[in-house]
Coordinates of C-alpha atoms in Angstrom, one line a residue:
M1 CA 97.0 93.3 99.9
S2 CA 95.9 96.4 101.9
N3 CA 97.9 98.6 104.2
H4 CA 97.6 97.2 107.7
A5 CA 98.5 100.5 109.5
D6 CA 94.9 101.4 110.1
H7 CA 94.2 98.8 112.8
H8 CA 97.4 99.0 114.8
S9 CA 97.2 100.2 118.4
F10 CA 100.6 99.1 119.6
N11 CA 104.1 99.7 118.2
A12 CA 107.0 97.2 118.0
I13 CA 110.7 97.1 117.1
S14 CA 112.0 94.0 115.3
V15 CA 115.6 92.8 116.0
C16 CA 117.3 90.3 113.8
S17 CA 114.4 90.6 111.4
G18 CA 115.6 88.2 108.7
I19 CA 113.1 88.3 105.8
G20 CA 110.2 89.4 107.9
G21 CA 108.2 86.3 108.7
L22 CA 107.9 87.0 112.4
D23 CA 107.2 90.7 111.6
I24 CA 104.3 89.8 109.4
A25 CA 102.8 87.6 112.2
V26 CA 103.3 90.3 114.8
E27 CA 101.5 92.8 112.6
R28 CA 98.7 90.6 111.3
V29 CA 98.0 88.3 114.3
L30 CA 98.9 90.5 117.3
G31 CA 98.0 93.8 115.7
Y32 CA 101.3 95.6 116.4
R33 CA 102.8 98.1 114.0
V34 CA 106.5 97.4 113.4
V35 CA 108.1 100.9 113.5
A36 CA 111.7 99.9 113.1
L37 CA 113.6 96.8 112.0
L38 CA 117.2 95.8 112.7
E39 CA 118.8 93.5 110.2
R40 CA 122.4 93.3 109.1
E41 CA 122.3 91.0 106.1
A42 CA 121.9 92.8 102.7
Y43 CA 119.8 90.1 101.2
A44 CA 117.3 90.1 104.1
Q45 CA 117.1 93.9 103.9
A46 CA 116.2 93.7 100.2
V47 CA 113.5 91.2 100.9
L48 CA 112.1 93.4 103.7
L49 CA 112.0 96.3 101.4
D50 CA 110.2 94.2 98.7
R51 CA 107.7 93.1 101.3
M52 CA 107.1 96.7 102.3
E53 CA 106.6 97.8 98.7
A54 CA 104.1 94.9 98.2
Q55 CA 102.3 96.1 101.4
A56 CA 103.0 92.7 103.1
L57 CA 104.8 94.8 105.8
V58 CA 104.1 98.3 107.0
P59 CA 106.9 100.6 105.7
A60 CA 109.5 101.3 108.5
P61 CA 113.1 102.2 108.6
I62 CA 115.7 99.3 108.5
F63 CA 118.8 99.8 110.7
F64 CA 122.0 97.8 110.0
D65 CA 123.9 97.6 113.3
V66 CA 122.1 96.6 116.5
T67 CA 125.1 97.6 118.5
R68 CA 124.9 101.2 117.3
F69 CA 121.1 101.5 117.1
D70 CA 119.9 104.7 118.9
G71 CA 116.5 103.8 120.4
K72 CA 116.0 107.2 122.0
P73 CA 113.7 108.5 119.2
F74 CA 111.4 105.5 119.9
R75 CA 111.4 105.9 123.7
G76 CA 107.8 106.0 124.9
L77 CA 106.4 105.0 121.5
V78 CA 107.3 101.3 121.5
D79 CA 105.3 98.6 123.4
L80 CA 107.2 95.5 122.3
V81 CA 110.8 94.6 121.2
F82 CA 111.0 91.2 119.6
G83 CA 113.4 89.2 117.6
G84 CA 114.2 86.2 115.5
I85 CA 117.6 85.7 117.0
P86 CA 119.5 83.5 114.5
C87 CA 120.3 79.9 115.3
Q88 CA 124.1 80.2 115.6
A89 CA 124.8 76.9 114.0
H90 CA 122.8 77.7 110.9
S91 CA 123.1 81.5 110.5
V92 CA 125.0 82.8 107.4
A93 CA 126.5 85.3 109.8
G94 CA 128.1 82.5 111.9
K95 CA 130.5 79.7 111.4
Q96 CA 127.8 77.6 109.6
L97 CA 128.8 74.4 111.3
R98 CA 125.2 73.2 111.3
S99 CA 124.8 69.8 113.0
A100 CA 128.5 69.7 113.9
D101 CA 128.0 72.8 116.1
E102 CA 127.8 71.8 119.8
R103 CA 125.5 74.8 120.6

């Protein structure tokens, strides 16, 4: 797979990136370059790194804590902020009540 950075004209930040499925779509289909990812789960971070090494995702820094993320260095450089906000009932970060969760 080739590096996709050559055709990007817009930049994006990914929030709650998970394992990068939405990020790949944003890069390949919409043509955005993801310049930063915010993901707290170690397993998902490892998958993101693997995908960057395999050139399925453009290399970008991964930040752990969305509440402490300093977006100032990206000001004026980012055209889109998107996210795969987890479904609270199913997220490993949540209570994992699944169908018993009222939300």
